[in-house]
Coordinates of C-alpha atoms in Angstrom, one line a residue:
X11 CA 0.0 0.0 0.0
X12 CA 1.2 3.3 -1.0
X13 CA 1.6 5.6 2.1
X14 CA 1.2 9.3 1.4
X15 CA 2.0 12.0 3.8
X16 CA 0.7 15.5 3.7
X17 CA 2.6 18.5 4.3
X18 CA -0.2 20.7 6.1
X19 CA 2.5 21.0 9.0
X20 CA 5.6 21.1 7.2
X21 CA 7.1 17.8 5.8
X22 CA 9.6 15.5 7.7
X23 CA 8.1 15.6 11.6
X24 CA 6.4 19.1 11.7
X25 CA 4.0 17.0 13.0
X26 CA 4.7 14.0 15.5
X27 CA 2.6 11.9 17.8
X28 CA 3.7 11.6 21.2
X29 CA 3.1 9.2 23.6
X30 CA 1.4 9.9 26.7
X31 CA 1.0 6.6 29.0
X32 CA 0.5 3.4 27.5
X33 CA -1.9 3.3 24.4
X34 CA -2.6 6.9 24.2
X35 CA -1.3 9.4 21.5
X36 CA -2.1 12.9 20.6
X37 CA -1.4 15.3 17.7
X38 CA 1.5 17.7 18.7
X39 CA 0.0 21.7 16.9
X40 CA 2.1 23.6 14.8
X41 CA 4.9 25.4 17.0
X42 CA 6.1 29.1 16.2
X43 CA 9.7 27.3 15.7
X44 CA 8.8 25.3 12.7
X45 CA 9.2 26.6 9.1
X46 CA 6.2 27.7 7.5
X47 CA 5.3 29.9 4.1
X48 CA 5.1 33.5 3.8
X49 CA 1.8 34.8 1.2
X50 CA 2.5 37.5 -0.9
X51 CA -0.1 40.1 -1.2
X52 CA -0.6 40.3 -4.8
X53 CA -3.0 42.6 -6.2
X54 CA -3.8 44.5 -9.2
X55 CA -4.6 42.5 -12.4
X56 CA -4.1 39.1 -11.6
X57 CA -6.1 37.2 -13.6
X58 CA -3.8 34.5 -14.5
X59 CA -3.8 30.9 -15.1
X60 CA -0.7 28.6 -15.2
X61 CA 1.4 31.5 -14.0
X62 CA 5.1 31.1 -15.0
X63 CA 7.1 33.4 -12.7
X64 CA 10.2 35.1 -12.5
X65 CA 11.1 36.8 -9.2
X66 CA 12.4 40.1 -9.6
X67 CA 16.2 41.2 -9.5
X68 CA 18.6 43.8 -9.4
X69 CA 18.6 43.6 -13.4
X70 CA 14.5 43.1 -14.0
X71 CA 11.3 43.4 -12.6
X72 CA 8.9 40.4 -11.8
X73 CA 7.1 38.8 -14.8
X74 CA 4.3 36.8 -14.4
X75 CA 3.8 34.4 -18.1
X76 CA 0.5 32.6 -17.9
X77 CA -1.8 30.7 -20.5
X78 CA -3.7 33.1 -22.9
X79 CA -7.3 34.3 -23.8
X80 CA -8.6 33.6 -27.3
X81 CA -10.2 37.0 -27.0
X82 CA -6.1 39.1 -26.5
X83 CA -3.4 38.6 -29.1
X84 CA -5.3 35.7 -30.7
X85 CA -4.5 33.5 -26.9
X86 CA -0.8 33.8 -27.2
X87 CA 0.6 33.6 -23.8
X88 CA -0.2 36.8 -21.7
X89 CA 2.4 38.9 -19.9
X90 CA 2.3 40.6 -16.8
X91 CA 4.3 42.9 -14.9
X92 CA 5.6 44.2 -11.3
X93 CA 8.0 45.9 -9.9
X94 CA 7.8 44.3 -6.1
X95 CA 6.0 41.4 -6.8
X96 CA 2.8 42.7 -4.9
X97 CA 0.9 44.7 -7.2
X98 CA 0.6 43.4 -11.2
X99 CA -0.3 44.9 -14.3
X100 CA -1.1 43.7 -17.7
X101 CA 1.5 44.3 -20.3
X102 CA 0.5 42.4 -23.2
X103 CA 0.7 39.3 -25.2
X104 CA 3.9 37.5 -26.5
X105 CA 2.8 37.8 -29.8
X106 CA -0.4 39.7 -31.1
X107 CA -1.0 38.0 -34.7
X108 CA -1.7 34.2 -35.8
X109 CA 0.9 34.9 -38.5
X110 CA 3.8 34.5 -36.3
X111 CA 3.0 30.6 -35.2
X112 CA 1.6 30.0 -37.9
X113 CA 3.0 26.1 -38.2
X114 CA 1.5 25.8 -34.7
X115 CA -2.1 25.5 -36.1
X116 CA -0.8 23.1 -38.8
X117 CA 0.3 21.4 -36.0
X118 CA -2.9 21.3 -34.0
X119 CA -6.1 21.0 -35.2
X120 CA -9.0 23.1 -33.6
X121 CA -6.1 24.8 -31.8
X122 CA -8.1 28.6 -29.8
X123 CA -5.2 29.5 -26.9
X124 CA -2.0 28.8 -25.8
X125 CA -1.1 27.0 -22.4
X126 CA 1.0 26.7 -19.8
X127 CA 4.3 28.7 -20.9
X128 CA 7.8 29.0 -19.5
X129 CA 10.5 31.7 -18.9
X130 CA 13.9 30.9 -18.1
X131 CA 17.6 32.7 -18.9
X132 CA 20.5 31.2 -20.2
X133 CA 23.8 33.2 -21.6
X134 CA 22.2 36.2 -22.0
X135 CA 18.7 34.8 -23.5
X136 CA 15.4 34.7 -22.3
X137 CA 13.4 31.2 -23.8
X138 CA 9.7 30.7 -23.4
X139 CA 8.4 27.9 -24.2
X140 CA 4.7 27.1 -24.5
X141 CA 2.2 24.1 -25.6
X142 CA -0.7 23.7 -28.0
X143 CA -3.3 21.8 -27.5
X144 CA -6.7 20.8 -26.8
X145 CA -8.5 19.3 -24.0
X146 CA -9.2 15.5 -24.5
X147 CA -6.4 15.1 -27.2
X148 CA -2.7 14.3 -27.0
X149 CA -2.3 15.8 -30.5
X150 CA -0.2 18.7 -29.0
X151 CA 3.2 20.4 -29.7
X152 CA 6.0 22.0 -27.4
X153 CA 7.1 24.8 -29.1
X154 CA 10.1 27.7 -28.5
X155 CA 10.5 31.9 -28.5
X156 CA 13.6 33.9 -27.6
X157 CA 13.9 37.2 -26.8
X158 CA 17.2 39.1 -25.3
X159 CA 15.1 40.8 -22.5
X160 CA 11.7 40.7 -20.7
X161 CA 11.3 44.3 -20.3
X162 CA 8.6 45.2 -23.4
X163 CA 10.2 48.8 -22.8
X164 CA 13.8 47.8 -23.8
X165 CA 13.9 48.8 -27.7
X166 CA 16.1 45.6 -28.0
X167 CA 12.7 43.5 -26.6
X168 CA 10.7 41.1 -28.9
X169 CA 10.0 37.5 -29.5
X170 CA 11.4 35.4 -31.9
X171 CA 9.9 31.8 -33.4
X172 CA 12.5 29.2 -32.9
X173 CA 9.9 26.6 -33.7
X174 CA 8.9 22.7 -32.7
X175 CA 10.8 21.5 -29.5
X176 CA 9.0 18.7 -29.0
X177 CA 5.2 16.9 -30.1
X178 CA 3.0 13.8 -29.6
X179 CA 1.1 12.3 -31.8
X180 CA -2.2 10.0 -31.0
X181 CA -1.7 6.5 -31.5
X182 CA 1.9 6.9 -31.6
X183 CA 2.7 8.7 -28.1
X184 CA 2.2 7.8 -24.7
X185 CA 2.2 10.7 -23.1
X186 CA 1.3 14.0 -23.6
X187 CA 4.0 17.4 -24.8
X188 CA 2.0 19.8 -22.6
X189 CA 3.4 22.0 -19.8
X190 CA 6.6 22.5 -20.4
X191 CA 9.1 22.9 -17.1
X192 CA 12.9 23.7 -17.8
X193 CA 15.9 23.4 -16.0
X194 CA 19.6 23.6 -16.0
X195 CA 21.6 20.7 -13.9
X196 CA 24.1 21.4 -11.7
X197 CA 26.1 20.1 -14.6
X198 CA 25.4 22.9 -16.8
X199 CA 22.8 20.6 -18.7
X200 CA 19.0 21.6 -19.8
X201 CA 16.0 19.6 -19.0
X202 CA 12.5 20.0 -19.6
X203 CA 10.0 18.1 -18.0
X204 CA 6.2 17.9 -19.5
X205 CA 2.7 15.7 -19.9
X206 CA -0.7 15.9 -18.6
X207 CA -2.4 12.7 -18.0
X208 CA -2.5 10.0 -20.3
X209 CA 1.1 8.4 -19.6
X210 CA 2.3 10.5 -16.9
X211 CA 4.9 13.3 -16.7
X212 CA 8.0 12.8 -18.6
X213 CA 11.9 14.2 -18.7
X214 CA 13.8 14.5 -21.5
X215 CA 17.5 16.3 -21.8
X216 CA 17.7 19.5 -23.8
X217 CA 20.9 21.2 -25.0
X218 CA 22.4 25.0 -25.4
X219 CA 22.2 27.2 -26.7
X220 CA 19.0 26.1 -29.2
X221 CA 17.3 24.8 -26.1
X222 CA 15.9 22.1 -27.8
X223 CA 16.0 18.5 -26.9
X224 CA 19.8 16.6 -27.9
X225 CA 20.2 14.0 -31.0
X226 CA 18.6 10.9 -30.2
X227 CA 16.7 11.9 -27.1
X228 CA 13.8 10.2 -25.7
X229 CA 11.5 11.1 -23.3
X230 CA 11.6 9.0 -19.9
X231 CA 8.3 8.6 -17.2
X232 CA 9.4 10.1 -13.6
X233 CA 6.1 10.3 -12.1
X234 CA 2.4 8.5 -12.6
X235 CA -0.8 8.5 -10.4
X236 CA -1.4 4.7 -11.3
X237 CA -4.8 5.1 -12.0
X238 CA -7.1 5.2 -15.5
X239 CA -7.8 8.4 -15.4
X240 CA -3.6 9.3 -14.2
X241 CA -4.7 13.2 -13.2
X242 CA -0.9 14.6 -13.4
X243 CA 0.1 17.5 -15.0
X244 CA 2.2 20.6 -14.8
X245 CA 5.3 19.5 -13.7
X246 CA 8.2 21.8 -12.4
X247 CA 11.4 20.8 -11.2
X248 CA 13.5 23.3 -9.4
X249 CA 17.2 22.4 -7.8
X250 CA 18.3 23.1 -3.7
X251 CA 21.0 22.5 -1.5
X252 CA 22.1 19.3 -3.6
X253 CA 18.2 18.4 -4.2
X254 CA 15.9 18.7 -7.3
X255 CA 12.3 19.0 -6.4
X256 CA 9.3 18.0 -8.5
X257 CA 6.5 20.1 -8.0
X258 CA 3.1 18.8 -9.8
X259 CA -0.6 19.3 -9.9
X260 CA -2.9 16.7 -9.4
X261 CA -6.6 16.0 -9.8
X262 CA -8.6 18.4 -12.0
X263 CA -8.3 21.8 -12.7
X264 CA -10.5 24.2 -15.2
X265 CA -14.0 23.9 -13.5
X266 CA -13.7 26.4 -11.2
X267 CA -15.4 26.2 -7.6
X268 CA -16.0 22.1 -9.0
X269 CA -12.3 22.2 -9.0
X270 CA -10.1 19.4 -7.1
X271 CA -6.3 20.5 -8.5
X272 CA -3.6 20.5 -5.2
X273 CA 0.2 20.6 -5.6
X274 CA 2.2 17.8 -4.6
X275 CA 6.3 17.9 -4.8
X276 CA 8.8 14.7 -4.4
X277 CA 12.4 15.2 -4.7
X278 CA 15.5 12.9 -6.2
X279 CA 19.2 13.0 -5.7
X280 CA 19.7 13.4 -9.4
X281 CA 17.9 14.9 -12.0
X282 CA 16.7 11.8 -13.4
X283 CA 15.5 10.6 -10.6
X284 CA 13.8 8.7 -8.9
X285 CA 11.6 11.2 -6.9
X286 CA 10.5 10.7 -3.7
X287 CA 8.1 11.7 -1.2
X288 CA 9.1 12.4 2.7
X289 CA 8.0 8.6 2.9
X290 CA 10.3 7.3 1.0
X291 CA 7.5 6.7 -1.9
X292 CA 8.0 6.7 -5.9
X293 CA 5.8 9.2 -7.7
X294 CA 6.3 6.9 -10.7
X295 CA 3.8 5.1 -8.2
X296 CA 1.6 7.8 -7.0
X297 CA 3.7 9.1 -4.6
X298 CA 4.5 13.0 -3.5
X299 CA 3.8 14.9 -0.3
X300 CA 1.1 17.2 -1.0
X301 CA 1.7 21.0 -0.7
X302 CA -1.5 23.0 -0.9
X303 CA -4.9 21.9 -1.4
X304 CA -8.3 23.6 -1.3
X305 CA -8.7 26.0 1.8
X306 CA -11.6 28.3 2.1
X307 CA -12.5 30.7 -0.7
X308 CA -8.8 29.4 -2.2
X309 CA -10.1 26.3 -4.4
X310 CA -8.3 23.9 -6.5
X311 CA -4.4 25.8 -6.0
X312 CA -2.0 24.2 -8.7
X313 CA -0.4 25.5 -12.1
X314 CA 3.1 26.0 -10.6
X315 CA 6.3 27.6 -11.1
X316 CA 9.4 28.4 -9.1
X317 CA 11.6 31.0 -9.0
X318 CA 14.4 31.7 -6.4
X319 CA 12.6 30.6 -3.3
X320 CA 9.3 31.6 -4.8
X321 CA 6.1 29.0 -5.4
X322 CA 3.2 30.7 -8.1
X323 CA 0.5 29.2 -8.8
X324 CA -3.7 29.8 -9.8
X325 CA -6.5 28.8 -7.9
X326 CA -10.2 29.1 -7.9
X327 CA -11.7 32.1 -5.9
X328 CA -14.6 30.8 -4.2
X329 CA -15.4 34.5 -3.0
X330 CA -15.9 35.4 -6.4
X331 CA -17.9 32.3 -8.4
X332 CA -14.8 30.4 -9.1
X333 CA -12.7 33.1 -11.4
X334 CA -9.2 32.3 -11.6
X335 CA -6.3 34.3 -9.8
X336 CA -2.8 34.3 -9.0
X337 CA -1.1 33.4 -5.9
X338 CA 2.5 33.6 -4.5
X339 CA 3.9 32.4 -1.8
X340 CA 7.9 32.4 -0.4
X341 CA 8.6 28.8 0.5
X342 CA 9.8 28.0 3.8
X343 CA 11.6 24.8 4.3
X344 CA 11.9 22.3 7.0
X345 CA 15.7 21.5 8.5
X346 CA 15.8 18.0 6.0
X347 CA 15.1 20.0 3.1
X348 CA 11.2 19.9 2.4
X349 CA 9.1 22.6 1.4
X350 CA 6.4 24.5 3.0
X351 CA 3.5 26.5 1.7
X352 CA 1.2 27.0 4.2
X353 CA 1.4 30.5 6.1
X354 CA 1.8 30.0 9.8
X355 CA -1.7 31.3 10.4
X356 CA -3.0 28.2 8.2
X357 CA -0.9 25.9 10.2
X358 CA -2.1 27.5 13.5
X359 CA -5.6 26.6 12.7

């Protein structure tokens, strides 16, 4: 039987039973002592879905990527902007004309938006990558942009089509090339993990500077509910203190206050894995410590990125009949090296 711990008081004994006489246990609360996570107050327009984050630096502001609207730019990934991570504003699309992806809808039949994106740096270059689809259908495509900035100020700022990274194809793949998650190893390599459903999340190993996947490169499964229905998506690995994490959402996002999405996260020794949970359990099994889960007016939380200690994500806003919005939170993390994500005044409750 597969055990499955969640992290509601911080992974790796936040929370410990204690005897007390022969027979008789009780739950030990939350103490002030243990880590917990710090919510950002974000406000302004932030209306986003499958956020892609990058935290803000001495050389740019915070950028918020997130899954487009048919109805702006033709639902090309939407961009949004800060400049302390609190308060947003819209900034535009990453492209505003069918025309420039135009082999996307060659691709993908019936194709409206554009999901899921991410933003990473490497050398000097900013690469987004995004996915096409539709629901129900594994006929989807991975595909690339660079730009040399993210400041749509900078007069050296624009996007440039680099093309198919990566596609599947029904009755040929497994899996499905949605939600793309990159990383660079400690050993200077790119990876990008991806899928939603169907045969589980996958890793494959990229290369620089075209970021696109190596000669001969094949896909591998690092995590799987086990079940028919597998509801495992949006994976995003992130790297710490000789760890790589693997954050996914599980469950079913999209139908607002009906929604069950919550973010688990496992973590393996090297990039390839395996990942495990605070248990010791495979998420190639249905393993992974869950993270956040509905609370209150905050529904179905899951969509996640990472960037430099902080978790973004969507959820459902139950005070307002289920619209989407965006949520950060600063990590905290437990003396072995687990992540937490609820505030102290959730684990206090």
């Amino acid at each position: 039987m597969t055990r499955r711990r969640t992290l509601l008081f911080g992974a790796a004994a936040a929370v410990a039973l204690t005897a007390v006489g022969v027979g008789t246990w009780w739950w030990a609360p939350w103490d002030e002592a243990d880590p917990a996570g710090v919510r950002i107050d974000v406000d302004g327009d932030i209306r986003t879905h499958d956020p892609a984050l990058v935290a803000g630096t001495e050389d740019h502001d915070w950028y918020v990527y997130s899954t487009g609207d048919v109805q702006k730019g033709f639902g090309s990934p939407q961009i949004r902007r800060s400049t302390d991570g609190e308060t947003w504003e819209y900034v535009g699309t990453v492209w505003d004309k069918p025309d420039d992806v135009a082999w996307v809808y060659e691709e993908v039949s019936g194709l409206s938006n554009f999901w899921a994106p991410e933003v990473l740096e490497h050398d000097g270059t900013w690469y987004l990558y995004y996915s096409a689809s539709t629901f129900g259908s594994n006929a989807s495509v991975i595909g690339l942009m660079t730009s040399p900035t993210l400041d749509p100020d900078d007069p050296d700022y624009g996007w440039t089509d680099q093309g198919l990274v990566w596609r599947s194809t029904p009755g040929e793949s497994t899996y499905n090339a949605i939600d793309p998650g990159v990383i660079t190893d400690e050993d200077g390599s790119p990876w990008m993990a991806f899928g939603s459903f169907w045969g589980g999340i996958q890793l494959i190993e990229l290369e620089w500077p075209s970021g696109k996947p190596i000669a001969g490169a094949e896909p591998v499964m690092i995590a799987h509910r086990t079940t028919a229905t597998n509801a495992i998506e949006a994976p995003y690995l992130a790297y710490r203190d000789g760890w790589y994490y693997l954050f996914v959402s599980r469950d079913s996002c999209c139908q607002g206050t009906e929604s069950t999405y919550s973010i688990a996260v496992g973590r393996a020794e090297t990039i390839t894995g395996p990942y495990l949970d605070s248990w010791g359990n495979d998420m190639r099994y249905d393993g992974g410590d869950e993270l956040l889960s509905t609370r209150g007016s905050m529904i179905g939380p899951g969509g996640q990125s990472y960037s430099d200690g902080y978790l973004a994500l969507h959820y459902y806003d139950g005070d307002d009949g289920g619209d989407f919005r965006l949520e950060i939170r600063r990590l905290g993390w437990t003396d072995d090296g687990w992540p937490v994500a609820w505030t102290a005044e959730e684990l206090a409750d």
